CSV table of C-alpha atoms in Angstrom, one decimal:
chain,number,residue,atom,x,y,z
N,1,MET,CA,13.9,4.7,31.7
N,2,LYS,CA,17.6,5.4,31.3
N,3,LYS,CA,18.5,1.7,31.2
N,4,TYR,CA,15.9,1.0,28.4
N,5,THR,CA,17.4,3.9,26.4
N,6,VAL,CA,20.8,2.3,26.7
N,7,ILE,CA,19.4,-1.0,25.4
N,8,TYR,CA,17.7,0.8,22.5
N,9,ARG,CA,20.9,2.7,21.5
N,10,SER,CA,23.0,-0.4,21.6
N,11,VAL,CA,20.6,-2.4,19.4
N,12,LEU,CA,20.3,0.6,17.1
N,13,MET,CA,24.0,0.9,16.6
N,14,GLU,CA,24.3,-2.8,16.1
N,15,ASN,CA,21.6,-2.8,13.4
N,16,LEU,CA,23.2,0.1,11.6
N,17,GLN,CA,26.1,-2.2,10.8
N,18,TYR,CA,23.7,-4.6,9.1
N,19,ALA,CA,21.8,-2.1,7.0
N,20,ALA,CA,22.8,-4.0,3.8
N,21,ASN,CA,21.1,-7.2,5.1
N,22,ILE,CA,17.9,-5.3,5.9
N,23,ALA,CA,18.0,-3.9,2.3
N,24,MET,CA,17.8,-7.5,1.0
N,25,GLY,CA,14.2,-7.5,2.1
N,26,TYR,CA,13.5,-4.9,-0.7
N,27,ILE,CA,13.4,-7.8,-3.1
N,28,SER,CA,10.4,-9.5,-1.4
N,29,TYR,CA,8.7,-6.2,-0.9
N,30,PHE,CA,9.1,-5.2,-4.6
N,31,ILE,CA,7.8,-8.6,-5.9
N,32,PHE,CA,4.8,-8.4,-3.5
N,33,ILE,CA,3.9,-4.8,-4.5
N,34,PHE,CA,4.5,-5.4,-8.2
N,35,VAL,CA,2.1,-8.3,-8.3
N,36,PHE,CA,-0.7,-6.3,-6.5
N,37,ILE,CA,-0.1,-3.3,-8.7
N,38,GLN,CA,-0.9,-5.5,-11.7
N,39,LEU,CA,-4.0,-6.8,-9.9
N,40,TRP,CA,-5.4,-3.4,-9.1
N,41,ASN,CA,-4.6,-2.2,-12.6
N,42,TYR,CA,-6.8,-5.0,-13.9
N,43,MET,CA,-9.5,-4.3,-11.2
N,44,TYR,CA,-9.6,-0.6,-12.0
N,45,ALA,CA,-10.5,-1.0,-15.7
N,46,VAL,CA,-12.4,2.3,-15.9
N,47,PRO,CA,-10.4,5.6,-15.4
N,48,ASP,CA,-11.3,7.5,-12.3
N,49,GLU,CA,-13.2,4.5,-11.0
N,50,ARG,CA,-13.5,4.2,-7.2
N,51,ILE,CA,-13.7,0.9,-5.3
N,52,SER,CA,-15.1,1.2,-1.7
N,53,GLY,CA,-14.3,4.9,-1.9
N,54,TYR,CA,-10.6,4.5,-3.1
N,55,THR,CA,-9.2,5.6,-6.4
N,56,LYS,CA,-6.6,3.3,-8.0
N,57,GLU,CA,-3.7,5.4,-6.8
N,58,GLN,CA,-5.1,5.5,-3.3
N,59,MET,CA,-5.6,1.8,-3.2
N,60,ILE,CA,-2.1,1.0,-4.4
N,61,TRP,CA,-0.5,3.5,-2.1
N,62,TYR,CA,-2.6,2.1,0.8
N,63,LEU,CA,-1.1,-1.3,0.1
N,64,MET,CA,2.4,0.1,-0.2
N,65,ILE,CA,2.2,1.9,3.1
N,66,THR,CA,0.7,-1.0,5.0
N,67,GLU,CA,3.3,-3.4,3.6
N,68,MET,CA,6.0,-0.9,4.4
N,69,ILE,CA,4.9,-1.0,8.0
N,70,TRP,CA,4.5,-4.7,8.0
N,71,PHE,CA,8.0,-5.4,6.5
N,72,SER,CA,9.8,-2.9,8.7
N,73,ALA,CA,8.1,-4.3,11.8
N,74,ARG,CA,9.1,-7.9,11.3
N,75,SER,CA,11.5,-9.2,14.0
N,76,ALA,CA,12.4,-12.4,15.7
N,77,THR,CA,13.0,-10.6,19.0
N,78,ILE,CA,9.4,-10.5,20.0
N,79,THR,CA,8.6,-14.0,18.7
N,80,ARG,CA,11.3,-16.6,18.6
N,81,GLN,CA,13.6,-15.0,21.1
N,82,VAL,CA,10.9,-14.7,23.8
N,83,SER,CA,9.7,-18.3,23.2
N,84,MET,CA,13.3,-19.6,23.3
N,85,ASP,CA,14.1,-17.7,26.5
N,86,ILE,CA,11.1,-19.2,28.2
N,87,ARG,CA,11.4,-22.8,26.9
N,88,GLY,CA,15.2,-22.8,27.3
N,89,GLY,CA,15.1,-21.5,30.8
N,90,ASN,CA,17.0,-18.3,30.1
N,91,ILE,CA,14.0,-16.4,31.4
N,92,ALA,CA,15.0,-17.4,35.0
N,93,TYR,CA,18.3,-15.5,34.5
N,94,LEU,CA,16.8,-12.5,32.6
N,95,MET,CA,13.9,-11.8,34.9
N,96,ASN,CA,16.3,-11.2,37.8
N,97,LYS,CA,18.1,-8.4,35.9
N,98,PRO,CA,17.5,-4.8,37.0
N,99,TYR,CA,14.9,-4.2,34.3
N,100,HIS,CA,11.5,-5.6,33.4
N,101,TYR,CA,11.9,-8.4,30.9
N,102,THR,CA,9.0,-7.3,28.6
N,103,LEU,CA,10.2,-3.7,28.5
N,104,TYR,CA,13.7,-5.0,27.7
N,105,ILE,CA,12.4,-6.9,24.7
N,106,LEU,CA,10.4,-3.9,23.5
N,107,ALA,CA,13.4,-1.7,23.8
N,108,LYS,CA,15.5,-4.1,21.7
N,109,TYR,CA,12.6,-4.4,19.2
N,110,THR,CA,12.3,-0.6,18.9
N,111,GLY,CA,16.0,-0.3,18.2
N,112,GLU,CA,15.5,-2.7,15.3
N,113,TRP,CA,12.5,-1.1,13.6
N,114,SER,CA,13.9,2.4,14.1
N,115,ILE,CA,16.4,1.4,11.3
N,116,GLN,CA,14.1,-0.7,9.2
N,117,LEU,CA,11.2,1.7,9.0
N,118,PRO,CA,13.0,4.7,7.4
N,119,MET,CA,14.8,2.4,5.0
N,120,TYR,CA,11.5,0.8,3.8
N,121,ALA,CA,9.8,4.2,3.8
N,122,PHE,CA,12.4,5.6,1.4
N,123,PHE,CA,12.2,2.6,-0.9
N,124,ALA,CA,8.4,2.6,-0.9
N,125,THR,CA,8.3,6.3,-1.7
N,126,VAL,CA,10.7,5.9,-4.6
N,127,MET,CA,8.9,2.9,-5.9
N,128,GLY,CA,5.5,4.4,-5.5
N,129,ILE,CA,6.3,7.7,-7.3
N,130,ALA,CA,8.0,5.7,-10.1
N,131,MET,CA,5.3,3.2,-10.7
N,132,VAL,CA,2.1,4.9,-9.5
N,133,GLY,CA,2.6,8.6,-9.2
N,134,LYS,CA,1.9,10.9,-6.3
N,135,ILE,CA,-0.9,10.3,-3.8
N,136,PRO,CA,-3.9,12.4,-4.9
N,137,GLU,CA,-4.4,15.5,-2.8
N,138,PHE,CA,-1.4,14.6,-0.6
N,139,HIS,CA,0.0,17.2,1.8
N,140,TRP,CA,3.2,16.8,3.8
N,141,ILE,CA,1.5,18.0,6.9
N,142,THR,CA,-0.6,14.8,6.6
N,143,LEU,CA,2.6,12.7,6.9
N,144,LEU,CA,3.7,14.5,10.0
N,145,ALA,CA,0.3,13.8,11.6
N,146,ALA,CA,0.4,10.1,10.6
N,147,VAL,CA,3.9,9.4,11.9
N,148,PRO,CA,2.8,9.1,15.6
N,149,CYS,CA,0.0,6.7,14.4
N,150,ILE,CA,2.6,4.6,12.5
N,151,VAL,CA,4.8,4.4,15.6
N,152,LEU,CA,1.8,3.5,17.9
N,153,GLY,CA,0.6,0.9,15.3
N,154,ILE,CA,4.0,-0.8,15.4
N,155,MET,CA,4.1,-0.8,19.2
N,156,ILE,CA,0.5,-2.2,19.4
N,157,ASN,CA,1.4,-5.0,17.1
N,158,ALA,CA,4.6,-5.7,19.1
N,159,VAL,CA,2.7,-5.8,22.4
N,160,PHE,CA,0.1,-8.3,21.2
N,161,LYS,CA,2.7,-10.5,19.5
N,162,LEU,CA,4.7,-10.4,22.7
N,163,CYS,CA,1.5,-11.5,24.6
N,164,ILE,CA,1.3,-14.5,22.3
N,165,SER,CA,5.0,-15.3,22.8
N,166,LEU,CA,4.5,-15.2,26.6
N,167,LEU,CA,2.0,-18.0,26.3
N,168,SER,CA,5.1,-20.2,26.1
N,169,PHE,CA,5.0,-20.3,29.8
N,170,TRP,CA,2.1,-22.7,29.5
N,171,ILE,CA,2.3,-24.2,26.0
N,172,GLU,CA,5.1,-25.9,24.1
N,173,ASP,CA,5.0,-23.8,21.0
N,174,SER,CA,3.3,-20.4,20.4
N,175,ASN,CA,4.3,-20.2,16.8
N,176,PRO,CA,0.9,-21.5,15.4
N,177,PHE,CA,-0.8,-18.6,17.3
N,178,GLN,CA,1.7,-16.2,15.9
N,179,TRP,CA,1.1,-17.5,12.4
N,180,LEU,CA,-2.7,-17.1,12.8
N,181,TYR,CA,-2.4,-13.6,14.2
N,182,ASP,CA,-0.1,-12.5,11.4
N,183,LYS,CA,-2.4,-13.9,8.7
N,184,VAL,CA,-5.5,-12.2,10.1
N,185,ILE,CA,-3.6,-8.8,10.3
N,186,LEU,CA,-2.1,-9.3,6.8
N,187,VAL,CA,-5.3,-10.1,5.0
N,188,VAL,CA,-7.8,-8.0,6.8
N,189,GLY,CA,-5.9,-4.8,7.6
N,190,THR,CA,-2.9,-4.8,5.3
N,191,ILE,CA,-3.7,-6.2,1.9
N,192,PHE,CA,-7.2,-4.9,1.8
N,193,PRO,CA,-8.7,-1.8,3.6
N,194,ILE,CA,-11.6,-2.4,6.0
N,195,GLU,CA,-14.0,-0.6,3.6
N,196,ILE,CA,-13.7,-3.5,1.1
N,197,PHE,CA,-15.3,-6.0,3.5
N,198,PRO,CA,-19.1,-6.3,4.0
N,199,ALA,CA,-20.7,-3.4,5.8
N,200,VAL,CA,-21.9,-5.8,8.5
N,201,LEU,CA,-18.3,-6.7,9.4
N,202,GLN,CA,-16.8,-3.3,9.4
N,203,PRO,CA,-18.0,-2.1,12.9
N,204,PHE,CA,-16.6,-5.4,14.3
N,205,LEU,CA,-13.2,-5.0,12.5
N,206,LYS,CA,-12.9,-1.4,13.9
N,207,LEU,CA,-13.1,-2.9,17.4
N,208,THR,CA,-10.0,-5.1,16.8
N,209,PRO,CA,-6.3,-4.3,16.7
N,210,ILE,CA,-6.6,-4.6,12.9
N,211,TYR,CA,-8.0,-1.1,12.9
N,212,THR,CA,-5.0,0.4,14.7
N,213,VAL,CA,-2.0,-1.5,13.5
N,214,CYS,CA,-1.8,-0.9,9.7
N,215,TYR,CA,-5.2,0.3,8.5
N,216,GLY,CA,-5.3,3.5,10.5
N,217,PRO,CA,-1.9,5.0,9.6
N,218,ALA,CA,-2.3,4.1,5.9
N,219,LYS,CA,-5.8,5.5,5.8
N,220,LEU,CA,-4.7,8.8,7.2
N,221,ILE,CA,-1.9,9.2,4.6
N,222,VAL,CA,-4.0,8.4,1.5
N,223,ASP,CA,-7.3,10.0,2.7
N,224,PHE,CA,-6.7,12.3,5.7
N,225,SER,CA,-9.5,13.8,7.8
N,226,MET,CA,-9.2,15.4,11.2
N,227,GLY,CA,-12.2,13.4,12.5
N,228,LYS,CA,-10.6,10.1,11.4
N,229,TYR,CA,-7.2,11.1,12.8
N,230,ILE,CA,-8.6,11.8,16.3
N,231,GLU,CA,-10.7,8.5,16.1
N,232,ILE,CA,-7.7,6.4,15.2
N,233,LEU,CA,-5.3,8.1,17.6
N,234,LEU,CA,-7.7,7.6,20.5
N,235,ALA,CA,-8.2,3.9,19.5
N,236,GLN,CA,-4.5,3.4,19.4
N,237,VAL,CA,-3.9,4.9,22.8
N,238,LEU,CA,-6.7,2.7,24.2
N,239,TYR,CA,-5.4,-0.5,22.5
N,240,LEU,CA,-1.8,0.2,23.6
N,241,ALA,CA,-3.0,0.6,27.2
N,242,VAL,CA,-5.1,-2.5,27.2
N,243,GLY,CA,-2.5,-4.6,25.4
N,244,GLY,CA,0.2,-3.4,27.8
N,245,GLY,CA,-2.0,-4.4,30.7
N,246,ILE,CA,-2.5,-7.8,29.3
N,247,MET,CA,1.2,-8.2,28.6
N,248,PHE,CA,2.2,-7.4,32.2
N,249,PHE,CA,-0.6,-9.6,33.5
N,250,ILE,CA,0.5,-12.6,31.5
N,251,TYR,CA,4.1,-12.1,32.3
N,252,ALA,CA,3.4,-11.8,36.1
N,253,LYS,CA,1.3,-15.0,35.9
N,254,GLY,CA,4.1,-16.8,34.0
N,255,VAL,CA,6.8,-15.7,36.5
N,256,LYS,CA,4.6,-16.8,39.4
N,257,LYS,CA,4.3,-20.2,37.7
N,258,LEU,CA,8.1,-20.5,37.5
N,259,TYR,CA,8.5,-19.6,41.2
N,260,VAL,CA,5.8,-22.1,42.2
N,261,ASN,CA,7.5,-24.9,40.2
N,262,GLY,CA,10.9,-23.9,41.5
N,263,GLY,CA,12.0,-22.7,38.1
């Protein structure tokens, strides 16, 4: 564990020097949120109206929180770097290092989002209070409870994206699968909460990573309940365990393929 902590700290310090570059992403975030604020202002024509159980303030804050998570969790480390390491042959060198390659990648990735997440959280808070107002019936204890769910959601997303990148052991380019995964998560769990979709689809969506990556943490912040908190937390622990198992399995199979082929 100590070696992964060293990797995390080195990446963290490196990213601290490029905080200004990270802040440039605020422009895209602001434009995206501004457009959807106008959309929801139009949709909520009647004061105090609720759509799928959400007030206008809750719906906009839900979007701001999920996009905050999404923007802060973006990284080429678990996508392009892994694919390039495998296709370029660098994996043969890295897998003989005194650490597990997948945990090395996750440690680097954690060092990146540990800087990006607080920065986007601060910007989202300032922007939300200025343009929307406070979250109705919000309590700071709610945020403290939601933080572990935000962290678990980011790690679940990282593990599944890493699983897709590891498919480069067998396919030439995993980017189309990354694109498809991102769009499903973005549309279903990020832009719109699960409650907006037809009731017949909601039980199915709750059985997918969509429920645990962005929807769960944002739902807890805008509309907290202890029952929902326990449900989401248990689902996240389960998905992280399953995703981690799949990740180690795919990596082991890929390494075996390299050895068989003399790679």
